[in-house]
PDB file of C-alpha atoms in Angstrom:
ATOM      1  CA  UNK A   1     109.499 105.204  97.786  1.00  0.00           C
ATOM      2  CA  UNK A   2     106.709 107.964  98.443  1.00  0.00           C
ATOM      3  CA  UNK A   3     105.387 110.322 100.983  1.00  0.00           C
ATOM      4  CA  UNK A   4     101.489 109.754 101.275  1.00  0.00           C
ATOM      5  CA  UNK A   5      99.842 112.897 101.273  1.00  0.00           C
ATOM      6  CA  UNK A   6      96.032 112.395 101.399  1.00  0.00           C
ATOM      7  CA  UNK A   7      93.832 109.552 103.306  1.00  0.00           C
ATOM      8  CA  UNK A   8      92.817 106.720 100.772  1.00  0.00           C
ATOM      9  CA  UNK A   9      89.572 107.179  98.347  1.00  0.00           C
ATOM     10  CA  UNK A  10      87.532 104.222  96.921  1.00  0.00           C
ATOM     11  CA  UNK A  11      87.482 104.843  93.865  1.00  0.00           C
ATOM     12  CA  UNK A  12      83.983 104.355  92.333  1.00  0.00           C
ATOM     13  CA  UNK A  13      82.676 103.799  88.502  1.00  0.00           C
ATOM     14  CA  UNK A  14      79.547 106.585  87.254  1.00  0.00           C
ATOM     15  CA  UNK A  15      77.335 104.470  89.095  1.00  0.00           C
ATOM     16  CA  UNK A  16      78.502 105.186  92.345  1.00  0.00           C
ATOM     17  CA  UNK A  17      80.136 101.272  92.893  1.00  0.00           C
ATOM     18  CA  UNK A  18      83.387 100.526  94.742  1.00  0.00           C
ATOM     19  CA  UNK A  19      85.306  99.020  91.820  1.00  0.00           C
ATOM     20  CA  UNK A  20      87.767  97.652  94.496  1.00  0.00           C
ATOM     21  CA  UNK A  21      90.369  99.713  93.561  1.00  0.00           C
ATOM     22  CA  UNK A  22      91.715 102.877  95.932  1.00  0.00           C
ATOM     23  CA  UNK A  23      93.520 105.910  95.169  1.00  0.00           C
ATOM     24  CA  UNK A  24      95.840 108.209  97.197  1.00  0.00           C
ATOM     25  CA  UNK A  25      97.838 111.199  96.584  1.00  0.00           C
ATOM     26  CA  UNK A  26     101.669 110.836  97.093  1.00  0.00           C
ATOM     27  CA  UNK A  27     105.066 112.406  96.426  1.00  0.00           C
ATOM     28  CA  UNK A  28     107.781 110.402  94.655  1.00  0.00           C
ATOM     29  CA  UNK A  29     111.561 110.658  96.544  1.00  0.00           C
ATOM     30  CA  UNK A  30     113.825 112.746  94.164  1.00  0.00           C
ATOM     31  CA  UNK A  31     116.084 110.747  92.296  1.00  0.00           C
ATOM     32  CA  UNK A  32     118.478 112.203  89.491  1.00  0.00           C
ATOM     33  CA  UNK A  33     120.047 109.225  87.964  1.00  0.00           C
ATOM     34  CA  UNK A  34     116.306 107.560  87.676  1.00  0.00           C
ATOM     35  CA  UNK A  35     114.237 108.042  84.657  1.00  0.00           C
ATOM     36  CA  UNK A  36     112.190 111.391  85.136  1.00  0.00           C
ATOM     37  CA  UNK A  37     114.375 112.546  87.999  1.00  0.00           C
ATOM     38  CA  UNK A  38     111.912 110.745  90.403  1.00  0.00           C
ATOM     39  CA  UNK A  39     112.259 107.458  92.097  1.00  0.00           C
ATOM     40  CA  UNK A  40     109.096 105.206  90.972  1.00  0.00           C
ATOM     41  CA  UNK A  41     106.978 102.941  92.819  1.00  0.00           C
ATOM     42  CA  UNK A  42     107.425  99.179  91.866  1.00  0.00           C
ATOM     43  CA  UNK A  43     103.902  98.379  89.562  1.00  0.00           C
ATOM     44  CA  UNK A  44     102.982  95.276  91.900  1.00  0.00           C
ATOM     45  CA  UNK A  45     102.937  95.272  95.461  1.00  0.00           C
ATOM     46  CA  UNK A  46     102.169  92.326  97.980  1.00  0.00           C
ATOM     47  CA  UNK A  47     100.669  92.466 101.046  1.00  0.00           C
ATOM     48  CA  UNK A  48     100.110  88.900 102.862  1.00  0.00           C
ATOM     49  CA  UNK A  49      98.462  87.030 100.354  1.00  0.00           C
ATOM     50  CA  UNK A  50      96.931  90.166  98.502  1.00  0.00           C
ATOM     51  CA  UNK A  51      98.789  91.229  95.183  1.00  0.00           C
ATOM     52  CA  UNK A  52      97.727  94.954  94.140  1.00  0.00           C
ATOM     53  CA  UNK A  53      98.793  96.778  91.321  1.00  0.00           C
ATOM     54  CA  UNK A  54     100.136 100.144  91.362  1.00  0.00           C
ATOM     55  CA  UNK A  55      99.512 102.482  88.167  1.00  0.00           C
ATOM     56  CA  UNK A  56      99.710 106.838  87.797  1.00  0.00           C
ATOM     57  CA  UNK A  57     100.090 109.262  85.108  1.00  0.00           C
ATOM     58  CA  UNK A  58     103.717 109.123  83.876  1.00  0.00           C
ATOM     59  CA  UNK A  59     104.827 105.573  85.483  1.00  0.00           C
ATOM     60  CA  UNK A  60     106.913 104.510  83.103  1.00  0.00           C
ATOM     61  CA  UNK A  61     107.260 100.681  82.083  1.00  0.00           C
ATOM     62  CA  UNK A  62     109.450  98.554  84.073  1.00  0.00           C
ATOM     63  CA  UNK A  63     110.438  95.012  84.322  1.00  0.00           C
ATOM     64  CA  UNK A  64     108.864  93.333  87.057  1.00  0.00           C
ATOM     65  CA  UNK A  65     111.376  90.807  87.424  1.00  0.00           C
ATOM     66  CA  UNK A  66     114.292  92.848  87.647  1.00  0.00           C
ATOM     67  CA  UNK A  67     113.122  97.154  87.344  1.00  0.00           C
ATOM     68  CA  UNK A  68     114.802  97.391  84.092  1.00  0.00           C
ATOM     69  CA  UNK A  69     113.020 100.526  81.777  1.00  0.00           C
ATOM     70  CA  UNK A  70     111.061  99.250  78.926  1.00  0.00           C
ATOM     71  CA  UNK A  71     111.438  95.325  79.632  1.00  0.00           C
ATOM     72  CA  UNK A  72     109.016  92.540  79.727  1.00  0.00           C
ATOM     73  CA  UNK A  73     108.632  90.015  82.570  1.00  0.00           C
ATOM     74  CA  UNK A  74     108.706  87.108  80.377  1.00  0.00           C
ATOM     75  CA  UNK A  75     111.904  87.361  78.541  1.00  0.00           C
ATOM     76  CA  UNK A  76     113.555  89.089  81.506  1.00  0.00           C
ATOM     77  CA  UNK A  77     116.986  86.141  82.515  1.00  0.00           C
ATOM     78  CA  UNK A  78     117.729  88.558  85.325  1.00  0.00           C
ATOM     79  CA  UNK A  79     117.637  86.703  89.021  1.00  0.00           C
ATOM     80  CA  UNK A  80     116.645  89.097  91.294  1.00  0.00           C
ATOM     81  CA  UNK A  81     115.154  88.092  94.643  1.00  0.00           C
ATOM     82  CA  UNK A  82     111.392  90.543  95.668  1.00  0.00           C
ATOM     83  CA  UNK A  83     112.488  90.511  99.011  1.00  0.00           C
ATOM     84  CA  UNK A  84     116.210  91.603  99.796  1.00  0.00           C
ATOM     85  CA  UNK A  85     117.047  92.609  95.898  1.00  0.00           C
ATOM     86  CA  UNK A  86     120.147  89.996  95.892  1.00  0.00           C
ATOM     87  CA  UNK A  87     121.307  88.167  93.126  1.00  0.00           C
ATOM     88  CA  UNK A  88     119.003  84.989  93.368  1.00  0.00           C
ATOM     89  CA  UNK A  89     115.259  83.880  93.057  1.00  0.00           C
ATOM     90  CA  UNK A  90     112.903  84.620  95.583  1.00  0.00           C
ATOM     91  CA  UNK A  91     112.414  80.894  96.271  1.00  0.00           C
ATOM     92  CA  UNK A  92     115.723  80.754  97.448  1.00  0.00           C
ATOM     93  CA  UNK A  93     115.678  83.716  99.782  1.00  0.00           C
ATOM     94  CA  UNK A  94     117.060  81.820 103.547  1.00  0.00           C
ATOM     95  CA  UNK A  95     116.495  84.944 106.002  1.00  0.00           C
ATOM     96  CA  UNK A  96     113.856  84.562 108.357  1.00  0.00           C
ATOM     97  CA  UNK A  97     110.452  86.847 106.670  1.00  0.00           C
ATOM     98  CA  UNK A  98     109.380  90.190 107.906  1.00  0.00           C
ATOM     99  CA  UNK A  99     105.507  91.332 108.300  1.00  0.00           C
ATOM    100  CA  UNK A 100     104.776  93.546 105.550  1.00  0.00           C
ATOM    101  CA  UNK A 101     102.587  95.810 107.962  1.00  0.00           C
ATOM    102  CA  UNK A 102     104.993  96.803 110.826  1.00  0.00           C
ATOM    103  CA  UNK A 103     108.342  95.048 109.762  1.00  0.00           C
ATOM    104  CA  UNK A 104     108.632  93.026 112.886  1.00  0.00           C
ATOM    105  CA  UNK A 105     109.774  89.445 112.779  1.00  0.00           C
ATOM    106  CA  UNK A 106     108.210  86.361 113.904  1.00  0.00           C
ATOM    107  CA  UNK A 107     105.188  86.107 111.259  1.00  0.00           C
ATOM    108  CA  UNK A 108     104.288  87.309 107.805  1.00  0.00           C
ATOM    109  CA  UNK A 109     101.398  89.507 107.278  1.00  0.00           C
ATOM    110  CA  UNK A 110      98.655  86.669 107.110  1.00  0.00           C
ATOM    111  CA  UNK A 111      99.447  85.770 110.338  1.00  0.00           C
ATOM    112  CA  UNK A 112      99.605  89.374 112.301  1.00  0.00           C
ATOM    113  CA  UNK A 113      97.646  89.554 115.269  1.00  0.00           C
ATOM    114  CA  UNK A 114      97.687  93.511 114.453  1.00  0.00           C
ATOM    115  CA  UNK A 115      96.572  93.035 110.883  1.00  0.00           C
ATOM    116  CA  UNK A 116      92.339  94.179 110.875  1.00  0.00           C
ATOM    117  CA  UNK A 117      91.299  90.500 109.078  1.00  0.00           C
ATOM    118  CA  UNK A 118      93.203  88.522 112.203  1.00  0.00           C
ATOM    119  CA  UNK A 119      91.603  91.141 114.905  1.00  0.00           C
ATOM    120  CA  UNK A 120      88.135  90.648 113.447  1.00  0.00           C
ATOM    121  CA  UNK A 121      88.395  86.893 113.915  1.00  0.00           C
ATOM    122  CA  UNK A 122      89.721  87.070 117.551  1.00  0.00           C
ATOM    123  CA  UNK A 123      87.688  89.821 118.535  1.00  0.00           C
ATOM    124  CA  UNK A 124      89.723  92.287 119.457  1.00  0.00           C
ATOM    125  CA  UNK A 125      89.668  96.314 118.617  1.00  0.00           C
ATOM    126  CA  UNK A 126      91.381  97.686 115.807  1.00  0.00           C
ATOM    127  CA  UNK A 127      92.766 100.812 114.982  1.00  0.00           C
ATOM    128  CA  UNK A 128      94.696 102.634 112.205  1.00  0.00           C
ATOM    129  CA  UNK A 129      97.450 103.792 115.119  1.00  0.00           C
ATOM    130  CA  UNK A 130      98.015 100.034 115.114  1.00  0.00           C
ATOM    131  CA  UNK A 131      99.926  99.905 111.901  1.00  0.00           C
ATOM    132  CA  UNK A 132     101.269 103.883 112.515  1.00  0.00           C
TER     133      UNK A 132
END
């Protein structure tokens, strides 16, 4: 969707405390037919069993359910499966799941001996080059 073009930044409140959120500076993929030329980033992401939300100057609003411009969740009939963008809910997706940090097969994220949580627990060294 993006290239990242800066390291991530806590971002903090005028106090000076994390307010758990982080920022990073990134350019959107060109994309004529897509609103603003651009091709946006989805407003949710998931990682394991951590949902984050995604939000910048100009997003427009999107459907959640299925990307459509300007639509709600709630009322959206669309099925659309999260995972391979097929015509069906995501409950009913058969393919084996991918880890969401290095795309290997096997395990999902919560389960990655490479993610930093599951190294800290069995003691072993972690580094960024890990997920590279």
């Amino acid at each position: 969707h993006c290239e990242i073009l800066s390291k991530n930044k806590r971002v903090t409140d005028e106090d000076g405390i994390w307010t758990g959120a982080r920022r990073w500076q990134v350019r959107l993929q060109v994309e004529v037919a897509s609103v603003h030329g651009v091709r946006h980033l989805p407003s949710t992401i998931v990682l394991g069993a951590n949902k984050g939300l995604v939000f910048y100057h100009g997003m427009p609003k999107l459907c959640r359910n299925c990307g459509a411009l300007g639509q709600l969740p709630a009322p959206c009939i669309v099925m659309k499966c999260k995972i391979c963008v097929q015509d069906h809910l995501t409950r009913a997706f058969k393919q084996d799941r991918v880890c969401n940090l290095y795309g290997g097969g096997g395990h999902l994220f919560r389960n990655c001996p490479s993610s930093y949580a599951n190294m800290q627990i069995g003691g072993g060294e972690w580094s960024e080059s890990e997920t590279n």
